[in-house]
Protein backbone atom coordinates (compact mmCIF):
# COMPACT_ATOMS: atom_id res chain seq x y z
CA UNK A 1 0.00 0.00 0.00
CA UNK A 2 1.39 3.35 -0.96
CA UNK A 3 -1.39 5.38 0.68
CA UNK A 4 -2.57 6.79 -2.66
CA UNK A 5 -6.12 6.92 -3.97
CA UNK A 6 -7.22 3.99 -6.06
CA UNK A 7 -9.76 4.67 -8.79
CA UNK A 8 -11.52 1.78 -10.42
CA UNK A 9 -13.09 1.82 -13.86
CA UNK A 10 -16.53 1.88 -12.23
CA UNK A 11 -15.73 5.30 -10.69
CA UNK A 12 -14.84 6.99 -14.00
CA UNK A 13 -17.37 9.16 -15.76
CA UNK A 14 -18.86 7.68 -18.86
CA UNK A 15 -19.01 9.97 -21.89
CA UNK A 16 -22.57 10.89 -22.81
CA UNK A 17 -24.05 12.42 -25.90
CA UNK A 18 -24.25 15.75 -23.96
CA UNK A 19 -20.51 15.76 -23.36
CA UNK A 20 -19.95 15.71 -27.12
CA UNK A 21 -21.51 19.19 -27.42
CA UNK A 22 -20.50 20.81 -24.13
CA UNK A 23 -20.05 24.33 -25.54
CA UNK A 24 -23.49 24.33 -27.15
CA UNK A 25 -25.17 23.04 -23.99
CA UNK A 26 -23.44 25.66 -21.84
CA UNK A 27 -24.54 28.38 -24.28
CA UNK A 28 -28.08 27.00 -24.13
CA UNK A 29 -28.02 27.22 -20.31
CA UNK A 30 -26.72 30.81 -20.41
CA UNK A 31 -29.47 31.75 -22.83
CA UNK A 32 -32.09 30.15 -20.60
CA UNK A 33 -30.81 32.06 -17.57
CA UNK A 34 -30.86 35.31 -19.55
CA UNK A 35 -34.51 34.70 -20.43
CA UNK A 36 -35.29 33.99 -16.76
CA UNK A 37 -33.70 37.32 -15.79
CA UNK A 38 -35.74 39.04 -18.51
CA UNK A 39 -38.95 37.48 -17.17
CA UNK A 40 -38.16 38.55 -13.62
CA UNK A 41 -37.35 42.10 -14.78
CA UNK A 42 -40.59 42.27 -16.74
CA UNK A 43 -42.61 41.23 -13.69
CA UNK A 44 -40.72 43.83 -11.64
CA UNK A 45 -41.66 46.58 -14.09
CA UNK A 46 -45.30 45.74 -13.48
CA UNK A 47 -44.95 46.08 -9.73
CA UNK A 48 -43.10 49.37 -10.15
CA UNK A 49 -45.77 50.74 -12.48
CA UNK A 50 -48.53 49.63 -10.13
CA UNK A 51 -46.75 51.40 -7.28
CA UNK A 52 -46.66 54.64 -9.28
CA UNK A 53 -50.37 54.42 -9.97
CA UNK A 54 -51.38 53.69 -6.41
CA UNK A 55 -49.03 56.18 -4.74
CA UNK A 56 -49.89 59.11 -6.97
CA UNK A 57 -51.19 62.24 -5.30
CA UNK A 58 -53.05 63.07 -8.51
CA UNK A 59 -54.62 59.65 -8.54
CA UNK A 60 -57.44 59.32 -11.04
CA UNK A 61 -59.27 56.63 -12.93
CA UNK A 62 -57.01 56.61 -16.02
CA UNK A 63 -53.87 56.25 -13.89
CA UNK A 64 -55.48 53.40 -11.99
CA UNK A 65 -56.48 51.59 -15.21
CA UNK A 66 -53.03 52.09 -16.79
CA UNK A 67 -51.34 50.81 -13.61
CA UNK A 68 -53.55 47.71 -13.54
CA UNK A 69 -53.01 46.96 -17.24
CA UNK A 70 -49.25 47.45 -16.94
CA UNK A 71 -49.00 45.38 -13.77
CA UNK A 72 -51.08 42.43 -14.99
CA UNK A 73 -49.51 42.41 -18.45
CA UNK A 74 -46.00 42.56 -17.01
CA UNK A 75 -46.64 39.82 -14.47
CA UNK A 76 -48.32 37.46 -16.94
CA UNK A 77 -45.68 38.26 -19.56
CA UNK A 78 -42.82 37.62 -17.13
CA UNK A 79 -44.22 34.29 -16.02
CA UNK A 80 -44.95 33.31 -19.62
CA UNK A 81 -41.40 34.13 -20.69
CA UNK A 82 -39.96 31.96 -17.92
CA UNK A 83 -42.23 29.01 -18.80
CA UNK A 84 -41.69 29.42 -22.55
CA UNK A 85 -37.91 29.69 -22.11
CA UNK A 86 -37.83 26.50 -20.01
CA UNK A 87 -39.68 24.68 -22.78
CA UNK A 88 -37.32 26.13 -25.40
CA UNK A 89 -34.29 25.12 -23.32
CA UNK A 90 -35.35 21.46 -23.23
CA UNK A 91 -36.28 21.45 -26.91
CA UNK A 92 -32.92 22.97 -27.89
CA UNK A 93 -31.08 20.48 -25.67
CA UNK A 94 -32.59 17.63 -27.64
CA UNK A 95 -31.99 19.38 -30.95
CA UNK A 96 -28.32 19.97 -30.09
CA UNK A 97 -27.80 16.28 -29.32
CA UNK A 98 -29.60 15.21 -32.48
CA UNK A 99 -27.87 17.91 -34.57
CA UNK A 100 -31.24 19.17 -35.77
CA UNK A 101 -31.13 22.62 -34.17
CA UNK A 102 -33.49 25.22 -35.59
CA UNK A 103 -33.60 28.77 -34.30
CA UNK A 104 -36.96 29.64 -32.81
CA UNK A 105 -38.45 33.08 -33.30
CA UNK A 106 -41.62 32.55 -31.27
CA UNK A 107 -40.11 33.70 -27.98
CA UNK A 108 -38.63 36.80 -29.64
CA UNK A 109 -41.98 37.71 -31.23
CA UNK A 110 -43.81 37.15 -27.95
CA UNK A 111 -41.34 39.30 -26.01
CA UNK A 112 -41.56 42.07 -28.61
CA UNK A 113 -45.36 42.16 -28.40
CA UNK A 114 -45.34 42.09 -24.60
CA UNK A 115 -42.82 44.92 -24.39
CA UNK A 116 -44.85 46.95 -26.88
CA UNK A 117 -48.03 46.58 -24.81
CA UNK A 118 -46.20 47.29 -21.55
CA UNK A 119 -44.40 50.27 -23.09
CA UNK A 120 -47.68 51.78 -24.30
CA UNK A 121 -49.32 51.23 -20.92
CA UNK A 122 -46.32 52.82 -19.17
CA UNK A 123 -46.47 55.79 -21.55
CA UNK A 124 -50.14 56.35 -20.72
CA UNK A 125 -49.45 55.94 -17.01
CA UNK A 126 -46.57 58.41 -17.04
CA UNK A 127 -48.54 60.90 -19.13
CA UNK A 128 -51.43 60.79 -16.66
CA UNK A 129 -49.07 61.14 -13.70
CA UNK A 130 -47.05 63.99 -15.20
CA UNK A 131 -49.93 65.93 -16.73
CA UNK A 132 -52.97 65.41 -14.48
CA UNK A 133 -56.29 66.54 -15.92
JSON list of N, CA and C in Angstrom, two decimals, residues 98-124:
[
{"chain": "A", "resi": 98, "resn": "UNK", "atom": "N", "xyz": [-29.22, 15.88, -31.23]},
{"chain": "A", "resi": 98, "resn": "UNK", "atom": "CA", "xyz": [-29.60, 15.21, -32.48]},
{"chain": "A", "resi": 98, "resn": "UNK", "atom": "C", "xyz": [-29.07, 15.95, -33.71]},
{"chain": "A", "resi": 99, "resn": "UNK", "atom": "N", "xyz": [-28.39, 17.06, -33.50]},
{"chain": "A", "resi": 99, "resn": "UNK", "atom": "CA", "xyz": [-27.87, 17.91, -34.57]},
{"chain": "A", "resi": 99, "resn": "UNK", "atom": "C", "xyz": [-28.97, 18.34, -35.54]},
{"chain": "A", "resi": 100, "resn": "UNK", "atom": "N", "xyz": [-30.11, 18.70, -34.97]},
{"chain": "A", "resi": 100, "resn": "UNK", "atom": "CA", "xyz": [-31.24, 19.17, -35.77]},
{"chain": "A", "resi": 100, "resn": "UNK", "atom": "C", "xyz": [-31.70, 20.54, -35.30]},
{"chain": "A", "resi": 101, "resn": "UNK", "atom": "N", "xyz": [-30.77, 21.33, -34.76]},
{"chain": "A", "resi": 101, "resn": "UNK", "atom": "CA", "xyz": [-31.13, 22.62, -34.17]},
{"chain": "A", "resi": 101, "resn": "UNK", "atom": "C", "xyz": [-31.74, 23.56, -35.19]},
{"chain": "A", "resi": 102, "resn": "UNK", "atom": "N", "xyz": [-32.84, 24.19, -34.79]},
{"chain": "A", "resi": 102, "resn": "UNK", "atom": "CA", "xyz": [-33.49, 25.22, -35.59]},
{"chain": "A", "resi": 102, "resn": "UNK", "atom": "C", "xyz": [-33.76, 26.40, -34.68]},
{"chain": "A", "resi": 103, "resn": "UNK", "atom": "N", "xyz": [-33.36, 27.58, -35.10]},
{"chain": "A", "resi": 103, "resn": "UNK", "atom": "CA", "xyz": [-33.60, 28.77, -34.30]},
{"chain": "A", "resi": 103, "resn": "UNK", "atom": "C", "xyz": [-35.09, 29.02, -34.19]},
{"chain": "A", "resi": 104, "resn": "UNK", "atom": "N", "xyz": [-35.54, 29.35, -33.00]},
{"chain": "A", "resi": 104, "resn": "UNK", "atom": "CA", "xyz": [-36.96, 29.64, -32.81]},
{"chain": "A", "resi": 104, "resn": "UNK", "atom": "C", "xyz": [-37.16, 31.14, -32.69]},
{"chain": "A", "resi": 105, "resn": "UNK", "atom": "N", "xyz": [-38.17, 31.65, -33.34]},
{"chain": "A", "resi": 105, "resn": "UNK", "atom": "CA", "xyz": [-38.45, 33.08, -33.30]},
{"chain": "A", "resi": 105, "resn": "UNK", "atom": "C", "xyz": [-39.70, 33.37, -32.47]},
{"chain": "A", "resi": 106, "resn": "UNK", "atom": "N", "xyz": [-40.38, 32.35, -32.03]},
{"chain": "A", "resi": 106, "resn": "UNK", "atom": "CA", "xyz": [-41.62, 32.55, -31.27]},
{"chain": "A", "resi": 106, "resn": "UNK", "atom": "C", "xyz": [-41.41, 33.35, -29.99]},
{"chain": "A", "resi": 107, "resn": "UNK", "atom": "N", "xyz": [-40.38, 33.01, -29.24]},
{"chain": "A", "resi": 107, "resn": "UNK", "atom": "CA", "xyz": [-40.11, 33.70, -27.98]},
{"chain": "A", "resi": 107, "resn": "UNK", "atom": "C", "xyz": [-39.75, 35.17, -28.24]},
{"chain": "A", "resi": 108, "resn": "UNK", "atom": "N", "xyz": [-39.00, 35.42, -29.29]},
{"chain": "A", "resi": 108, "resn": "UNK", "atom": "CA", "xyz": [-38.63, 36.80, -29.64]},
{"chain": "A", "resi": 108, "resn": "UNK", "atom": "C", "xyz": [-39.87, 37.60, -30.03]},
{"chain": "A", "resi": 109, "resn": "UNK", "atom": "N", "xyz": [-40.74, 37.02, -30.84]},
{"chain": "A", "resi": 109, "resn": "UNK", "atom": "CA", "xyz": [-41.98, 37.71, -31.23]},
{"chain": "A", "resi": 109, "resn": "UNK", "atom": "C", "xyz": [-42.85, 37.98, -30.01]},
{"chain": "A", "resi": 110, "resn": "UNK", "atom": "N", "xyz": [-42.99, 36.99, -29.14]},
{"chain": "A", "resi": 110, "resn": "UNK", "atom": "CA", "xyz": [-43.81, 37.15, -27.95]},
{"chain": "A", "resi": 110, "resn": "UNK", "atom": "C", "xyz": [-43.25, 38.26, -27.06]},
{"chain": "A", "resi": 111, "resn": "UNK", "atom": "N", "xyz": [-41.95, 38.27, -26.84]},
{"chain": "A", "resi": 111, "resn": "UNK", "atom": "CA", "xyz": [-41.34, 39.30, -26.01]},
{"chain": "A", "resi": 111, "resn": "UNK", "atom": "C", "xyz": [-41.53, 40.68, -26.63]},
{"chain": "A", "resi": 112, "resn": "UNK", "atom": "N", "xyz": [-41.38, 40.79, -27.93]},
{"chain": "A", "resi": 112, "resn": "UNK", "atom": "CA", "xyz": [-41.56, 42.07, -28.61]},
{"chain": "A", "resi": 112, "resn": "UNK", "atom": "C", "xyz": [-42.98, 42.60, -28.42]},
{"chain": "A", "resi": 113, "resn": "UNK", "atom": "N", "xyz": [-43.97, 41.74, -28.58]},
{"chain": "A", "resi": 113, "resn": "UNK", "atom": "CA", "xyz": [-45.36, 42.16, -28.40]},
{"chain": "A", "resi": 113, "resn": "UNK", "atom": "C", "xyz": [-45.64, 42.55, -26.95]},
{"chain": "A", "resi": 114, "resn": "UNK", "atom": "N", "xyz": [-45.13, 41.77, -26.01]},
{"chain": "A", "resi": 114, "resn": "UNK", "atom": "CA", "xyz": [-45.34, 42.09, -24.60]},
{"chain": "A", "resi": 114, "resn": "UNK", "atom": "C", "xyz": [-44.70, 43.42, -24.24]},
{"chain": "A", "resi": 115, "resn": "UNK", "atom": "N", "xyz": [-43.49, 43.66, -24.70]},
{"chain": "A", "resi": 115, "resn": "UNK", "atom": "CA", "xyz": [-42.82, 44.92, -24.39]},
{"chain": "A", "resi": 115, "resn": "UNK", "atom": "C", "xyz": [-43.52, 46.10, -25.05]},
{"chain": "A", "resi": 116, "resn": "UNK", "atom": "N", "xyz": [-44.09, 45.90, -26.22]},
{"chain": "A", "resi": 116, "resn": "UNK", "atom": "CA", "xyz": [-44.85, 46.95, -26.88]},
{"chain": "A", "resi": 116, "resn": "UNK", "atom": "C", "xyz": [-46.09, 47.32, -26.06]},
{"chain": "A", "resi": 117, "resn": "UNK", "atom": "N", "xyz": [-46.84, 46.33, -25.62]},
{"chain": "A", "resi": 117, "resn": "UNK", "atom": "CA", "xyz": [-48.03, 46.58, -24.81]},
{"chain": "A", "resi": 117, "resn": "UNK", "atom": "C", "xyz": [-47.65, 47.25, -23.49]},
{"chain": "A", "resi": 118, "resn": "UNK", "atom": "N", "xyz": [-46.63, 46.73, -22.83]},
{"chain": "A", "resi": 118, "resn": "UNK", "atom": "CA", "xyz": [-46.20, 47.29, -21.55]},
{"chain": "A", "resi": 118, "resn": "UNK", "atom": "C", "xyz": [-45.67, 48.71, -21.74]},
{"chain": "A", "resi": 119, "resn": "UNK", "atom": "N", "xyz": [-44.91, 48.94, -22.80]},
{"chain": "A", "resi": 119, "resn": "UNK", "atom": "CA", "xyz": [-44.40, 50.27, -23.09]},
{"chain": "A", "resi": 119, "resn": "UNK", "atom": "C", "xyz": [-45.52, 51.28, -23.31]},
{"chain": "A", "resi": 120, "resn": "UNK", "atom": "N", "xyz": [-46.53, 50.88, -24.07]},
{"chain": "A", "resi": 120, "resn": "UNK", "atom": "CA", "xyz": [-47.68, 51.78, -24.30]},
{"chain": "A", "resi": 120, "resn": "UNK", "atom": "C", "xyz": [-48.42, 52.06, -23.00]},
{"chain": "A", "resi": 121, "resn": "UNK", "atom": "N", "xyz": [-48.64, 51.04, -22.20]},
{"chain": "A", "resi": 121, "resn": "UNK", "atom": "CA", "xyz": [-49.32, 51.23, -20.92]},
{"chain": "A", "resi": 121, "resn": "UNK", "atom": "C", "xyz": [-48.50, 52.14, -19.99]},
{"chain": "A", "resi": 122, "resn": "UNK", "atom": "N", "xyz": [-47.19, 51.95, -19.97]},
{"chain": "A", "resi": 122, "resn": "UNK", "atom": "CA", "xyz": [-46.32, 52.82, -19.17]},
{"chain": "A", "resi": 122, "resn": "UNK", "atom": "C", "xyz": [-46.37, 54.27, -19.67]},
{"chain": "A", "resi": 123, "resn": "UNK", "atom": "N", "xyz": [-46.40, 54.44, -20.99]},
{"chain": "A", "resi": 123, "resn": "UNK", "atom": "CA", "xyz": [-46.47, 55.79, -21.55]},
{"chain": "A", "resi": 123, "resn": "UNK", "atom": "C", "xyz": [-47.75, 56.48, -21.12]},
{"chain": "A", "resi": 124, "resn": "UNK", "atom": "N", "xyz": [-48.86, 55.77, -21.17]},
{"chain": "A", "resi": 124, "resn": "UNK", "atom": "CA", "xyz": [-50.14, 56.35, -20.72]},
{"chain": "A", "resi": 124, "resn": "UNK", "atom": "C", "xyz": [-50.08, 56.66, -19.23]}
]
